[in-house]
Structure formats: C-alpha cells, structure tokens
Tab-separated table of C-alpha atoms in Angstrom:
chain	number	residue	atom	x	y	z
A	10	ALA	CA	11.677	0.319	1.026
A	11	VAL	CA	8.205	1.850	0.436
A	12	ARG	CA	9.617	5.231	-0.354
A	13	THR	CA	11.969	3.777	-2.950
A	14	LEU	CA	9.351	1.531	-4.552
A	15	THR	CA	6.786	4.316	-4.892
A	16	ARG	CA	8.935	7.087	-6.314
A	17	ARG	CA	7.173	8.757	-9.138
A	18	ARG	CA	9.929	8.178	-11.660
A	19	GLN	CA	10.164	4.443	-11.128
A	20	PRO	CA	10.155	2.667	-14.555
A	21	LEU	CA	7.548	0.187	-13.345
A	22	THR	CA	3.872	-0.147	-14.084
A	23	ALA	CA	1.486	0.364	-11.118
A	24	LYS	CA	0.646	-3.306	-10.939
A	25	ASP	CA	4.349	-4.342	-10.911
A	26	MET	CA	5.207	-1.772	-8.224
A	27	ILE	CA	2.184	-2.921	-6.052
A	28	GLY	CA	3.270	-6.583	-6.472
A	29	ARG	CA	6.763	-5.696	-5.072
A	30	LEU	CA	5.265	-3.473	-2.383
A	31	ASN	CA	2.868	-6.272	-1.203
A	32	ASN	CA	5.828	-8.435	-0.404
A	33	THR	CA	7.266	-5.633	1.758
A	34	ILE	CA	3.960	-4.985	3.454
A	35	ARG	CA	3.312	-8.578	4.219
A	36	GLY	CA	6.849	-8.996	5.596
A	37	TRP	CA	6.498	-5.987	7.912
A	38	GLY	CA	3.054	-7.116	8.998
A	39	ASN	CA	4.141	-10.644	9.789
A	40	TYR	CA	7.277	-9.382	11.635
A	41	TYR	CA	5.610	-6.744	13.799
A	42	LYS	CA	2.083	-8.013	14.274
A	43	ILE	CA	3.035	-9.614	17.566
A	44	GLY	CA	3.119	-6.178	19.423
A	45	ASN	CA	0.472	-3.604	20.003
A	46	VAL	CA	0.733	-2.099	16.489
A	47	LYS	CA	-2.981	-1.409	15.505
A	48	LYS	CA	-2.616	2.400	15.459
A	49	LYS	CA	0.816	2.381	13.753
A	50	PHE	CA	-0.423	-0.030	11.109
A	51	ARG	CA	-3.374	2.266	10.319
A	52	THR	CA	-1.121	5.277	10.012
A	53	LEU	CA	1.284	3.291	7.816
A	54	ASP	CA	-1.553	2.066	5.663
A	55	LYS	CA	-2.748	5.546	5.117
A	56	TRP	CA	0.709	6.767	4.168
A	57	ILE	CA	1.349	3.889	1.869
A	58	ARG	CA	-2.014	4.314	0.048
A	59	THR	CA	-1.227	8.139	-0.341
A	60	ARG	CA	2.164	7.155	-1.908
A	61	VAL	CA	0.570	4.609	-4.204
A	62	ARG	CA	-2.260	6.974	-5.284
A	63	THR	CA	0.359	9.636	-6.081
A	64	PHE	CA	2.386	7.139	-8.036
A	65	ILE	CA	-0.629	5.985	-10.191
A	66	GLU	CA	-1.920	9.555	-10.825
A	67	LYS	CA	1.448	10.665	-11.978
A	68	LYS	CA	1.680	7.763	-14.371
A	69	LYS	CA	-1.624	8.679	-15.912
A	70	SER	CA	-2.172	11.719	-18.169
A	71	GLU	CA	-2.447	15.155	-16.733
A	72	TYR	CA	-6.088	15.256	-17.620
A	73	ALA	CA	-7.084	12.147	-15.614
A	74	LYS	CA	-7.123	13.671	-12.091
A	75	VAL	CA	-9.848	11.461	-10.528
A	76	ARG	CA	-8.900	10.361	-6.985
A	77	ILE	CA	-8.452	6.621	-6.695
A	78	SER	CA	-10.602	5.104	-3.981
A	79	ASN	CA	-9.511	2.453	-1.427
A	80	TYR	CA	-11.927	0.102	-3.088
A	81	VAL	CA	-10.153	0.331	-6.403
A	82	LEU	CA	-6.664	-0.029	-4.695
A	83	ASN	CA	-7.938	-3.196	-3.030
A	84	SER	CA	-10.010	-4.777	-5.870
A	85	GLU	CA	-8.257	-3.652	-9.015
A	86	TYR	CA	-4.654	-3.183	-7.944
A	87	LYS	CA	-4.718	-5.869	-5.004
A	88	LEU	CA	-2.864	-3.612	-2.594
A	89	ALA	CA	-2.134	-5.393	0.602
A	90	SER	CA	-3.070	-3.812	3.945
A	91	LEU	CA	-1.130	-4.032	7.209
A	92	ILE	CA	-4.284	-3.755	9.379
A	93	THR	CA	-5.802	-6.841	7.791
A	94	LEU	CA	-2.732	-8.917	8.972
A	95	ILE	CA	-3.661	-8.378	12.592
A	96	LYS	CA	-5.850	-11.241	13.788
A	97	PRO	CA	-7.795	-11.173	16.948
A	98	HIS	CA	-6.234	-13.202	19.762
A	99	SER	CA	-7.849	-16.619	20.217
A	100	LEU	CA	-9.060	-17.535	23.710
C-alpha cells in the first residue's frame, strides 16, 4: 500500500497522498503495536519518510533540491509516525 501510494507518477498532491498514507500507517500501527515492534516500526518509519521525501521532491521543480526535514514532514505535511503509536505499558 505504501509503495503504491508513494509512486512518483501518482496524480495526487503531496498533502492528499499523505492523508491517504496516514490512514494506512495508523491502521498498521494499531494492528501490530501489541507485539515487540519498536525496531521494525523505526525501520518502517525511516523507509516511509524516504519514499515521501522522494515523492515531494519529484513533484517540485528540478531546481528545488532542498532536502525536506522530519520537522517539515511532521508539522507542515502532518505525516503520521508508527513509533508514536507505541505507548508505554501501564503498571
């Protein structure tokens, strides 16, 4: 699902794509968060952010080659993160 949504030739804007992607991320996170998944979620988050950055950079002009920070992905684009869905176990 992530690979399909983040294809560079998708006819979506970055915000529309991230809106759809957030639903997938939250669904995975809520389904798999019961197990010991912290390392896997970090790896997946990194891969998803790379895919989203590439998608956004390809949609911009060729001259705008500034790397998009995690802060911008979180604040401006509202990209969800798997690792934030893990809550510490209550005692």
